[in-house]
């Protein structure tokens, strides 16, 4: 395992937020490499270059540390989705941008997506609810655009958005697991084309919106 670039020699004092970032970075590396159950707080502390008491000052236990990481990266995905939808008024480009957001998240450094989508703690309510909330929040952003630009109901828009977000998540993860056999931009375009062929079947109601 390579050295954590944020690690400092033991005894080095950092501002609280900087220390928290350092500890989360070390924990992510250990959790991704070993999974939650095999990860040890001793190893995380050593990886961060701190003592266990320092680690416990910030996080009462391993689960709290994991949940903090999960919250952090869930918010990253939601923000990527929000930015993708706000990046253009052209709905076809919005579809492509949304798939790019999911592919970017899955391909990101540190394999943080595994904490969100491939956790070995999915059976725990606190983890399962966070993962489900992340996908729902991303889908709700998509749903708002669909509902605003078509004549379908809000419930129908939510169902469509769940399908689109699910497609983006599963296809991005499959692409990565297949050792990126297709170039990333080509994979994004391929999936966006499939999604657009379906979603563009509804008539737009907002004047000036690109179809």
PDB file of N, CA and C in Angstrom, residues 77-78 102 116-117 122 130-140 161-162 165-166 169:
ATOM      1  N   UNK A  77     -21.489  12.643  -5.700  1.00  0.00           N
ATOM      2  CA  UNK A  77     -22.274  12.146  -6.828  1.00  0.00           C
ATOM      3  C   UNK A  77     -23.504  13.021  -7.076  1.00  0.00           C
ATOM      4  N   UNK A  78     -24.176  13.409  -6.027  1.00  0.00           N
ATOM      5  CA  UNK A  78     -25.361  14.260  -6.174  1.00  0.00           C
ATOM      6  C   UNK A  78     -24.971  15.598  -6.813  1.00  0.00           C
ATOM      7  N   UNK A 102     -21.924  10.046 -13.914  1.00  0.00           N
ATOM      8  CA  UNK A 102     -21.819   8.736 -13.267  1.00  0.00           C
ATOM      9  C   UNK A 102     -20.527   8.020 -13.669  1.00  0.00           C
ATOM     10  N   UNK A 116     -19.991   3.550  -2.030  1.00  0.00           N
ATOM     11  CA  UNK A 116     -21.398   3.869  -2.250  1.00  0.00           C
ATOM     12  C   UNK A 116     -22.146   2.688  -2.851  1.00  0.00           C
ATOM     13  N   UNK A 117     -21.597   2.069  -3.871  1.00  0.00           N
ATOM     14  CA  UNK A 117     -22.328   1.068  -4.641  1.00  0.00           C
ATOM     15  C   UNK A 117     -21.953  -0.370  -4.337  1.00  0.00           C
ATOM     16  N   UNK A 122     -24.212  -3.242   3.110  1.00  0.00           N
ATOM     17  CA  UNK A 122     -25.530  -2.864   2.588  1.00  0.00           C
ATOM     18  C   UNK A 122     -26.679  -3.423   3.421  1.00  0.00           C
ATOM     19  N   UNK A 130     -28.605   5.357   3.258  1.00  0.00           N
ATOM     20  CA  UNK A 130     -27.781   6.391   2.634  1.00  0.00           C
ATOM     21  C   UNK A 130     -27.595   6.125   1.144  1.00  0.00           C
ATOM     22  N   UNK A 131     -27.345   4.874   0.795  1.00  0.00           N
ATOM     23  CA  UNK A 131     -27.166   4.532  -0.613  1.00  0.00           C
ATOM     24  C   UNK A 131     -28.464   4.788  -1.386  1.00  0.00           C
ATOM     25  N   UNK A 132     -29.574   4.351  -0.831  1.00  0.00           N
ATOM     26  CA  UNK A 132     -30.862   4.564  -1.489  1.00  0.00           C
ATOM     27  C   UNK A 132     -31.178   6.054  -1.592  1.00  0.00           C
ATOM     28  N   UNK A 133     -30.866   6.808  -0.545  1.00  0.00           N
ATOM     29  CA  UNK A 133     -31.110   8.252  -0.562  1.00  0.00           C
ATOM     30  C   UNK A 133     -30.257   8.941  -1.624  1.00  0.00           C
ATOM     31  N   UNK A 134     -29.035   8.456  -1.813  1.00  0.00           N
ATOM     32  CA  UNK A 134     -28.155   9.034  -2.831  1.00  0.00           C
ATOM     33  C   UNK A 134     -28.743   8.868  -4.226  1.00  0.00           C
ATOM     34  N   UNK A 135     -29.198   7.661  -4.531  1.00  0.00           N
ATOM     35  CA  UNK A 135     -29.789   7.409  -5.848  1.00  0.00           C
ATOM     36  C   UNK A 135     -31.106   8.157  -6.002  1.00  0.00           C
ATOM     37  N   UNK A 136     -31.888   8.211  -4.927  1.00  0.00           N
ATOM     38  CA  UNK A 136     -33.159   8.946  -4.996  1.00  0.00           C
ATOM     39  C   UNK A 136     -32.921  10.436  -5.212  1.00  0.00           C
ATOM     40  N   UNK A 137     -31.934  10.984  -4.521  1.00  0.00           N
ATOM     41  CA  UNK A 137     -31.647  12.409  -4.675  1.00  0.00           C
ATOM     42  C   UNK A 137     -31.181  12.725  -6.086  1.00  0.00           C
ATOM     43  N   UNK A 138     -30.332  11.877  -6.636  1.00  0.00           N
ATOM     44  CA  UNK A 138     -29.889  12.076  -8.025  1.00  0.00           C
ATOM     45  C   UNK A 138     -31.066  11.956  -8.981  1.00  0.00           C
ATOM     46  N   UNK A 139     -31.918  10.946  -8.743  1.00  0.00           N
ATOM     47  CA  UNK A 139     -33.076  10.745  -9.608  1.00  0.00           C
ATOM     48  C   UNK A 139     -34.065  11.902  -9.489  1.00  0.00           C
ATOM     49  N   UNK A 140     -34.205  12.461  -8.300  1.00  0.00           N
ATOM     50  CA  UNK A 140     -35.129  13.578  -8.113  1.00  0.00           C
ATOM     51  C   UNK A 140     -34.698  14.792  -8.929  1.00  0.00           C
ATOM     52  N   UNK A 161     -36.991   8.726 -14.059  1.00  0.00           N
ATOM     53  CA  UNK A 161     -35.685   9.180 -13.578  1.00  0.00           C
ATOM     54  C   UNK A 161     -34.970   8.077 -12.804  1.00  0.00           C
ATOM     55  N   UNK A 162     -35.719   7.278 -12.041  1.00  0.00           N
ATOM     56  CA  UNK A 162     -35.109   6.145 -11.346  1.00  0.00           C
ATOM     57  C   UNK A 162     -34.512   5.175 -12.361  1.00  0.00           C
ATOM     58  N   UNK A 165     -31.265   6.810 -13.860  1.00  0.00           N
ATOM     59  CA  UNK A 165     -30.161   6.807 -12.902  1.00  0.00           C
ATOM     60  C   UNK A 165     -29.649   5.379 -12.686  1.00  0.00           C
ATOM     61  N   UNK A 166     -30.567   4.427 -12.601  1.00  0.00           N
ATOM     62  CA  UNK A 166     -30.150   3.033 -12.466  1.00  0.00           C
ATOM     63  C   UNK A 166     -29.337   2.573 -13.665  1.00  0.00           C
ATOM     64  N   UNK A 169     -25.831   4.117 -13.365  1.00  0.00           N
ATOM     65  CA  UNK A 169     -25.007   3.476 -12.335  1.00  0.00           C
ATOM     66  C   UNK A 169     -24.506   2.111 -12.799  1.00  0.00           C
TER      67      UNK A 169
END
